[in-house]
């Protein structure tokens, strides 16, 4: 009886010591089953913040969704597709500088040039072009920003122009993590 008491007391002290050790040293390498409060969403998940879709002028047919994706899973992942609850084609796009090549539209390769219209905006000397990508890598622990002039979720052939103040539902599908559905506010760019 007496030894039992002592033993549990010792165990208790050991447990407290363990907890203390963990909480004081585990700042950077997060333990798997920790109680560290997450700033956004659940730990061990991909979280999306600041999502918005660009409001469209009457007659416009394209828009885009922007969002910051934080991969908190501890494993490299990737955004592989996106869908929206509107009548439109949804693609993941990247934007890159098109160097000198002026307007030689379907010239080279010719393979996938019909996929999406390339929207050009003269910024400085170069031209900005965008194109669909298979997937957007989301390295473990990193935040990837989809924003104007960079990666975005392209909405092509939108039947009903997105109006400022409304919302759309966007579902993001990842290579490994479970899909997430966002309620995305529509705003003026
Ligand atoms: Cu685009």
PDB file of C-alpha atoms and ligand atoms in Angstrom:
ATOM      1  CA  UNK A   1       0.000   0.000   0.000  1.00  0.00           C
ATOM      2  CA  UNK A   2       2.636   2.419   1.049  1.00  0.00           C
ATOM      3  CA  UNK A   3       4.961   1.555  -1.830  1.00  0.00           C
ATOM      4  CA  UNK A   4       2.110   2.009  -4.245  1.00  0.00           C
ATOM      5  CA  UNK A   5       1.547   5.532  -3.036  1.00  0.00           C
ATOM      6  CA  UNK A   6       5.184   6.424  -3.367  1.00  0.00           C
ATOM      7  CA  UNK A   7       5.328   4.982  -6.838  1.00  0.00           C
ATOM      8  CA  UNK A   8       2.438   6.997  -8.122  1.00  0.00           C
ATOM      9  CA  UNK A   9       3.864  10.093  -6.561  1.00  0.00           C
ATOM     10  CA  UNK A  10       7.139   9.516  -8.352  1.00  0.00           C
ATOM     11  CA  UNK A  11       5.339   8.880 -11.612  1.00  0.00           C
ATOM     12  CA  UNK A  12       3.439  12.093 -11.174  1.00  0.00           C
ATOM     13  CA  UNK A  13       6.607  14.088 -10.731  1.00  0.00           C
ATOM     14  CA  UNK A  14       8.137  12.418 -13.747  1.00  0.00           C
ATOM     15  CA  UNK A  15       5.112  13.281 -15.861  1.00  0.00           C
ATOM     16  CA  UNK A  16       5.250  16.918 -14.816  1.00  0.00           C
ATOM     17  CA  UNK A  17       8.955  17.028 -15.617  1.00  0.00           C
ATOM     18  CA  UNK A  18       8.266  15.609 -19.070  1.00  0.00           C
ATOM     19  CA  UNK A  19       5.569  18.129 -19.792  1.00  0.00           C
ATOM     20  CA  UNK A  20       7.794  20.966 -18.678  1.00  0.00           C
ATOM     21  CA  UNK A  21      10.654  19.725 -20.800  1.00  0.00           C
ATOM     22  CA  UNK A  22       8.409  19.504 -23.824  1.00  0.00           C
ATOM     23  CA  UNK A  23       6.866  22.895 -23.521  1.00  0.00           C
ATOM     24  CA  UNK A  24      10.170  24.655 -22.967  1.00  0.00           C
ATOM     25  CA  UNK A  25      12.068  23.043 -25.822  1.00  0.00           C
ATOM     26  CA  UNK A  26       9.496  22.195 -28.445  1.00  0.00           C
ATOM     27  CA  UNK A  27       9.200  25.615 -29.998  1.00  0.00           C
ATOM     28  CA  UNK A  28      10.526  24.949 -33.461  1.00  0.00           C
ATOM     29  CA  UNK A  29      10.074  21.223 -33.969  1.00  0.00           C
ATOM     30  CA  UNK A  30       6.411  20.730 -33.214  1.00  0.00           C
ATOM     31  CA  UNK A  31       5.663  17.348 -31.635  1.00  0.00           C
ATOM     32  CA  UNK A  32       3.027  15.330 -33.418  1.00  0.00           C
ATOM     33  CA  UNK A  33       0.347  15.237 -30.739  1.00  0.00           C
ATOM     34  CA  UNK A  34       1.029  18.535 -29.039  1.00  0.00           C
ATOM     35  CA  UNK A  35      -1.521  20.878 -27.557  1.00  0.00           C
ATOM     36  CA  UNK A  36       0.023  23.892 -29.232  1.00  0.00           C
ATOM     37  CA  UNK A  37      -2.851  26.174 -30.168  1.00  0.00           C
ATOM     38  CA  UNK A  38      -3.119  26.715 -33.898  1.00  0.00           C
ATOM     39  CA  UNK A  39      -3.376  30.255 -35.140  1.00  0.00           C
ATOM     40  CA  UNK A  40      -5.496  29.261 -38.120  1.00  0.00           C
ATOM     41  CA  UNK A  41      -7.473  26.048 -38.333  1.00  0.00           C
ATOM     42  CA  UNK A  42      -6.271  22.756 -37.015  1.00  0.00           C
ATOM     43  CA  UNK A  43      -2.619  21.749 -36.735  1.00  0.00           C
ATOM     44  CA  UNK A  44      -1.578  19.111 -39.209  1.00  0.00           C
ATOM     45  CA  UNK A  45      -3.781  20.533 -41.928  1.00  0.00           C
ATOM     46  CA  UNK A  46      -3.568  22.797 -44.911  1.00  0.00           C
ATOM     47  CA  UNK A  47      -5.222  26.061 -44.012  1.00  0.00           C
ATOM     48  CA  UNK A  48      -6.451  28.797 -46.288  1.00  0.00           C
ATOM     49  CA  UNK A  49      -6.563  32.466 -45.335  1.00  0.00           C
ATOM     50  CA  UNK A  50      -7.523  35.717 -47.001  1.00  0.00           C
ATOM     51  CA  UNK A  51      -9.420  34.149 -49.879  1.00  0.00           C
ATOM     52  CA  UNK A  52     -11.165  36.493 -52.301  1.00  0.00           C
ATOM     53  CA  UNK A  53     -12.455  36.455 -55.838  1.00  0.00           C
ATOM     54  CA  UNK A  54     -12.290  39.357 -58.216  1.00  0.00           C
ATOM     55  CA  UNK A  55     -15.569  41.077 -59.022  1.00  0.00           C
ATOM     56  CA  UNK A  56     -16.317  41.185 -62.731  1.00  0.00           C
ATOM     57  CA  UNK A  57     -17.419  44.013 -64.927  1.00  0.00           C
ATOM     58  CA  UNK A  58     -20.545  43.380 -66.986  1.00  0.00           C
ATOM     59  CA  UNK A  59     -19.556  41.540 -70.132  1.00  0.00           C
ATOM     60  CA  UNK A  60     -16.362  40.147 -68.658  1.00  0.00           C
ATOM     61  CA  UNK A  61     -16.010  36.373 -68.788  1.00  0.00           C
ATOM     62  CA  UNK A  62     -12.927  35.659 -66.695  1.00  0.00           C
ATOM     63  CA  UNK A  63     -12.109  36.123 -63.045  1.00  0.00           C
ATOM     64  CA  UNK A  64      -9.735  34.687 -60.485  1.00  0.00           C
ATOM     65  CA  UNK A  65      -9.593  33.514 -56.894  1.00  0.00           C
ATOM     66  CA  UNK A  66      -6.704  34.420 -54.612  1.00  0.00           C
ATOM     67  CA  UNK A  67      -5.837  32.790 -51.294  1.00  0.00           C
ATOM     68  CA  UNK A  68      -2.874  32.031 -49.064  1.00  0.00           C
ATOM     69  CA  UNK A  69      -2.299  28.341 -48.396  1.00  0.00           C
ATOM     70  CA  UNK A  70      -0.304  27.271 -45.356  1.00  0.00           C
ATOM     71  CA  UNK A  71       0.852  23.684 -45.324  1.00  0.00           C
ATOM     72  CA  UNK A  72       0.923  22.671 -41.669  1.00  0.00           C
ATOM     73  CA  UNK A  73       0.903  18.945 -42.352  1.00  0.00           C
ATOM     74  CA  UNK A  74       4.629  18.363 -42.039  1.00  0.00           C
ATOM     75  CA  UNK A  75       4.629  16.739 -45.474  1.00  0.00           C
ATOM     76  CA  UNK A  76       5.181  18.289 -48.875  1.00  0.00           C
ATOM     77  CA  UNK A  77       1.902  18.496 -50.715  1.00  0.00           C
ATOM     78  CA  UNK A  78       0.429  20.207 -53.749  1.00  0.00           C
ATOM     79  CA  UNK A  79      -2.761  21.856 -54.902  1.00  0.00           C
ATOM     80  CA  UNK A  80      -3.891  19.656 -57.769  1.00  0.00           C
ATOM     81  CA  UNK A  81      -7.292  21.044 -58.674  1.00  0.00           C
ATOM     82  CA  UNK A  82      -9.953  23.535 -57.774  1.00  0.00           C
ATOM     83  CA  UNK A  83     -13.688  23.694 -58.330  1.00  0.00           C
ATOM     84  CA  UNK A  84     -16.309  26.371 -57.803  1.00  0.00           C
ATOM     85  CA  UNK A  85     -20.072  26.363 -57.388  1.00  0.00           C
ATOM     86  CA  UNK A  86     -20.511  28.545 -60.467  1.00  0.00           C
ATOM     87  CA  UNK A  87     -20.792  27.814 -64.154  1.00  0.00           C
ATOM     88  CA  UNK A  88     -17.180  28.243 -65.199  1.00  0.00           C
ATOM     89  CA  UNK A  89     -14.019  26.377 -66.047  1.00  0.00           C
ATOM     90  CA  UNK A  90     -11.602  26.388 -63.128  1.00  0.00           C
ATOM     91  CA  UNK A  91      -7.852  26.096 -63.584  1.00  0.00           C
ATOM     92  CA  UNK A  92      -4.716  26.633 -61.523  1.00  0.00           C
ATOM     93  CA  UNK A  93      -2.584  29.259 -63.245  1.00  0.00           C
ATOM     94  CA  UNK A  94       0.872  30.633 -62.937  1.00  0.00           C
ATOM     95  CA  UNK A  95       2.072  33.962 -64.218  1.00  0.00           C
ATOM     96  CA  UNK A  96       5.447  34.432 -65.751  1.00  0.00           C
ATOM     97  CA  UNK A  97       7.351  36.976 -67.714  1.00  0.00           C
ATOM     98  CA  UNK A  98       7.284  36.326 -71.412  1.00  0.00           C
ATOM     99  CA  UNK A  99      10.576  37.726 -72.630  1.00  0.00           C
ATOM    100  CA  UNK A 100      10.985  39.284 -76.039  1.00  0.00           C
ATOM    101  CA  UNK A 101       8.805  36.923 -78.089  1.00  0.00           C
ATOM    102  CA  UNK A 102       6.162  39.215 -79.571  1.00  0.00           C
ATOM    103  CA  UNK A 103       2.770  37.796 -80.470  1.00  0.00           C
ATOM    104  CA  UNK A 104       3.933  34.576 -82.103  1.00  0.00           C
ATOM    105  CA  UNK A 105       0.818  33.032 -80.730  1.00  0.00           C
ATOM    106  CA  UNK A 106       0.488  29.412 -81.769  1.00  0.00           C
ATOM    107  CA  UNK A 107       3.904  29.173 -83.314  1.00  0.00           C
ATOM    108  CA  UNK A 108       6.020  26.910 -81.156  1.00  0.00           C
ATOM    109  CA  UNK A 109       5.082  23.362 -80.306  1.00  0.00           C
ATOM    110  CA  UNK A 110       1.459  24.154 -80.802  1.00  0.00           C
ATOM    111  CA  UNK A 111       0.401  21.428 -78.400  1.00  0.00           C
ATOM    112  CA  UNK A 112      -1.613  23.011 -75.645  1.00  0.00           C
ATOM    113  CA  UNK A 113      -2.043  26.503 -76.954  1.00  0.00           C
ATOM    114  CA  UNK A 114      -5.800  26.220 -77.120  1.00  0.00           C
ATOM    115  CA  UNK A 115      -6.176  25.592 -73.402  1.00  0.00           C
ATOM    116  CA  UNK A 116      -6.578  29.121 -72.167  1.00  0.00           C
ATOM    117  CA  UNK A 117      -6.454  32.605 -73.528  1.00  0.00           C
ATOM    118  CA  UNK A 118      -3.240  34.311 -72.570  1.00  0.00           C
ATOM    119  CA  UNK A 119      -3.965  37.605 -70.992  1.00  0.00           C
ATOM    120  CA  UNK A 120      -1.196  40.085 -71.458  1.00  0.00           C
ATOM    121  CA  UNK A 121      -0.511  43.224 -69.566  1.00  0.00           C
ATOM    122  CA  UNK A 122       2.427  45.363 -70.476  1.00  0.00           C
ATOM    123  CA  UNK A 123       4.365  45.932 -67.287  1.00  0.00           C
ATOM    124  CA  UNK A 124       7.638  47.675 -67.845  1.00  0.00           C
ATOM    125  CA  UNK A 125       9.486  46.053 -70.697  1.00  0.00           C
ATOM    126  CA  UNK A 126       8.218  42.489 -70.542  1.00  0.00           C
ATOM    127  CA  UNK A 127       4.824  40.971 -70.977  1.00  0.00           C
ATOM    128  CA  UNK A 128       3.044  38.993 -68.323  1.00  0.00           C
ATOM    129  CA  UNK A 129       1.595  35.737 -69.525  1.00  0.00           C
ATOM    130  CA  UNK A 130      -0.334  33.139 -67.631  1.00  0.00           C
ATOM    131  CA  UNK A 131      -0.881  29.479 -68.213  1.00  0.00           C
ATOM    132  CA  UNK A 132      -2.467  26.487 -66.510  1.00  0.00           C
ATOM    133  CA  UNK A 133      -0.251  24.262 -64.378  1.00  0.00           C
ATOM    134  CA  UNK A 134      -0.745  20.627 -63.376  1.00  0.00           C
ATOM    135  CA  UNK A 135      -0.238  21.377 -59.720  1.00  0.00           C
ATOM    136  CA  UNK A 136       1.014  24.014 -57.358  1.00  0.00           C
ATOM    137  CA  UNK A 137       3.635  22.655 -54.923  1.00  0.00           C
ATOM    138  CA  UNK A 138       2.972  23.371 -51.248  1.00  0.00           C
ATOM    139  CA  UNK A 139       6.168  22.633 -49.322  1.00  0.00           C
ATOM    140  CA  UNK A 140       5.771  21.450 -45.740  1.00  0.00           C
ATOM    141  CA  UNK A 141       5.622  24.339 -43.306  1.00  0.00           C
ATOM    142  CA  UNK A 142       5.472  26.970 -46.024  1.00  0.00           C
ATOM    143  CA  UNK A 143       2.815  29.491 -46.968  1.00  0.00           C
ATOM    144  CA  UNK A 144       2.160  29.882 -50.666  1.00  0.00           C
ATOM    145  CA  UNK A 145       0.383  33.035 -51.716  1.00  0.00           C
ATOM    146  CA  UNK A 146      -1.990  33.056 -54.655  1.00  0.00           C
ATOM    147  CA  UNK A 147      -2.244  36.712 -55.567  1.00  0.00           C
ATOM    148  CA  UNK A 148      -2.619  39.091 -58.489  1.00  0.00           C
ATOM    149  CA  UNK A 149       0.418  38.870 -60.741  1.00  0.00           C
ATOM    150  CA  UNK A 150       1.300  35.426 -59.411  1.00  0.00           C
ATOM    151  CA  UNK A 151      -0.363  32.075 -58.890  1.00  0.00           C
ATOM    152  CA  UNK A 152      -4.140  32.183 -59.005  1.00  0.00           C
ATOM    153  CA  UNK A 153      -7.187  30.029 -59.465  1.00  0.00           C
ATOM    154  CA  UNK A 154      -8.547  31.045 -62.846  1.00  0.00           C
ATOM    155  CA  UNK A 155     -12.259  31.183 -63.522  1.00  0.00           C
ATOM    156  CA  UNK A 156     -12.810  30.993 -67.278  1.00  0.00           C
ATOM    157  CA  UNK A 157     -16.062  31.490 -69.131  1.00  0.00           C
ATOM    158  CA  UNK A 158     -17.992  32.625 -66.078  1.00  0.00           C
ATOM    159  CA  UNK A 159     -21.628  32.715 -67.157  1.00  0.00           C
ATOM    160  CA  UNK A 160     -22.926  35.002 -64.445  1.00  0.00           C
ATOM    161  CA  UNK A 161     -20.554  37.896 -63.643  1.00  0.00           C
ATOM    162  CA  UNK A 162     -19.303  37.773 -60.050  1.00  0.00           C
ATOM    163  CA  UNK A 163     -20.712  40.715 -58.138  1.00  0.00           C
ATOM    164  CA  UNK A 164     -18.955  42.678 -55.436  1.00  0.00           C
ATOM    165  CA  UNK A 165     -20.311  41.633 -52.042  1.00  0.00           C
ATOM    166  CA  UNK A 166     -21.442  38.164 -53.063  1.00  0.00           C
ATOM    167  CA  UNK A 167     -19.693  34.903 -52.243  1.00  0.00           C
ATOM    168  CA  UNK A 168     -18.794  31.728 -54.095  1.00  0.00           C
ATOM    169  CA  UNK A 169     -17.844  28.303 -52.794  1.00  0.00           C
ATOM    170  CA  UNK A 170     -14.446  27.066 -53.867  1.00  0.00           C
ATOM    171  CA  UNK A 171     -13.180  23.560 -53.186  1.00  0.00           C
ATOM    172  CA  UNK A 172      -9.456  22.928 -53.242  1.00  0.00           C
ATOM    173  CA  UNK A 173      -8.133  19.423 -53.799  1.00  0.00           C
ATOM    174  CA  UNK A 174      -4.659  18.436 -52.700  1.00  0.00           C
ATOM    175  CA  UNK A 175      -2.338  15.593 -53.556  1.00  0.00           C
ATOM    176  CA  UNK A 176      -2.343  14.206 -50.003  1.00  0.00           C
ATOM    177  CA  UNK A 177      -4.334  16.345 -47.594  1.00  0.00           C
ATOM    178  CA  UNK A 178      -8.145  16.152 -47.609  1.00  0.00           C
ATOM    179  CA  UNK A 179      -9.940  18.734 -49.759  1.00  0.00           C
ATOM    180  CA  UNK A 180     -11.165  21.971 -48.222  1.00  0.00           C
ATOM    181  CA  UNK A 181     -14.117  24.109 -49.221  1.00  0.00           C
ATOM    182  CA  UNK A 182     -13.952  27.852 -48.765  1.00  0.00           C
ATOM    183  CA  UNK A 183     -16.642  30.495 -48.820  1.00  0.00           C
ATOM    184  CA  UNK A 184     -14.897  33.135 -50.862  1.00  0.00           C
ATOM    185  CA  UNK A 185     -16.035  36.774 -50.821  1.00  0.00           C
ATOM    186  CA  UNK A 186     -16.182  38.596 -54.129  1.00  0.00           C
ATOM    187  CA  UNK A 187     -14.475  41.977 -54.076  1.00  0.00           C
ATOM    188  CA  UNK A 188     -13.367  44.687 -56.417  1.00  0.00           C
ATOM    189  CA  UNK A 189      -9.759  44.136 -57.423  1.00  0.00           C
TER     190      UNK A 189
HETATM  191 CU1  LIG B   1      -5.127  32.960 -65.214  1.00  0.00          CU
END
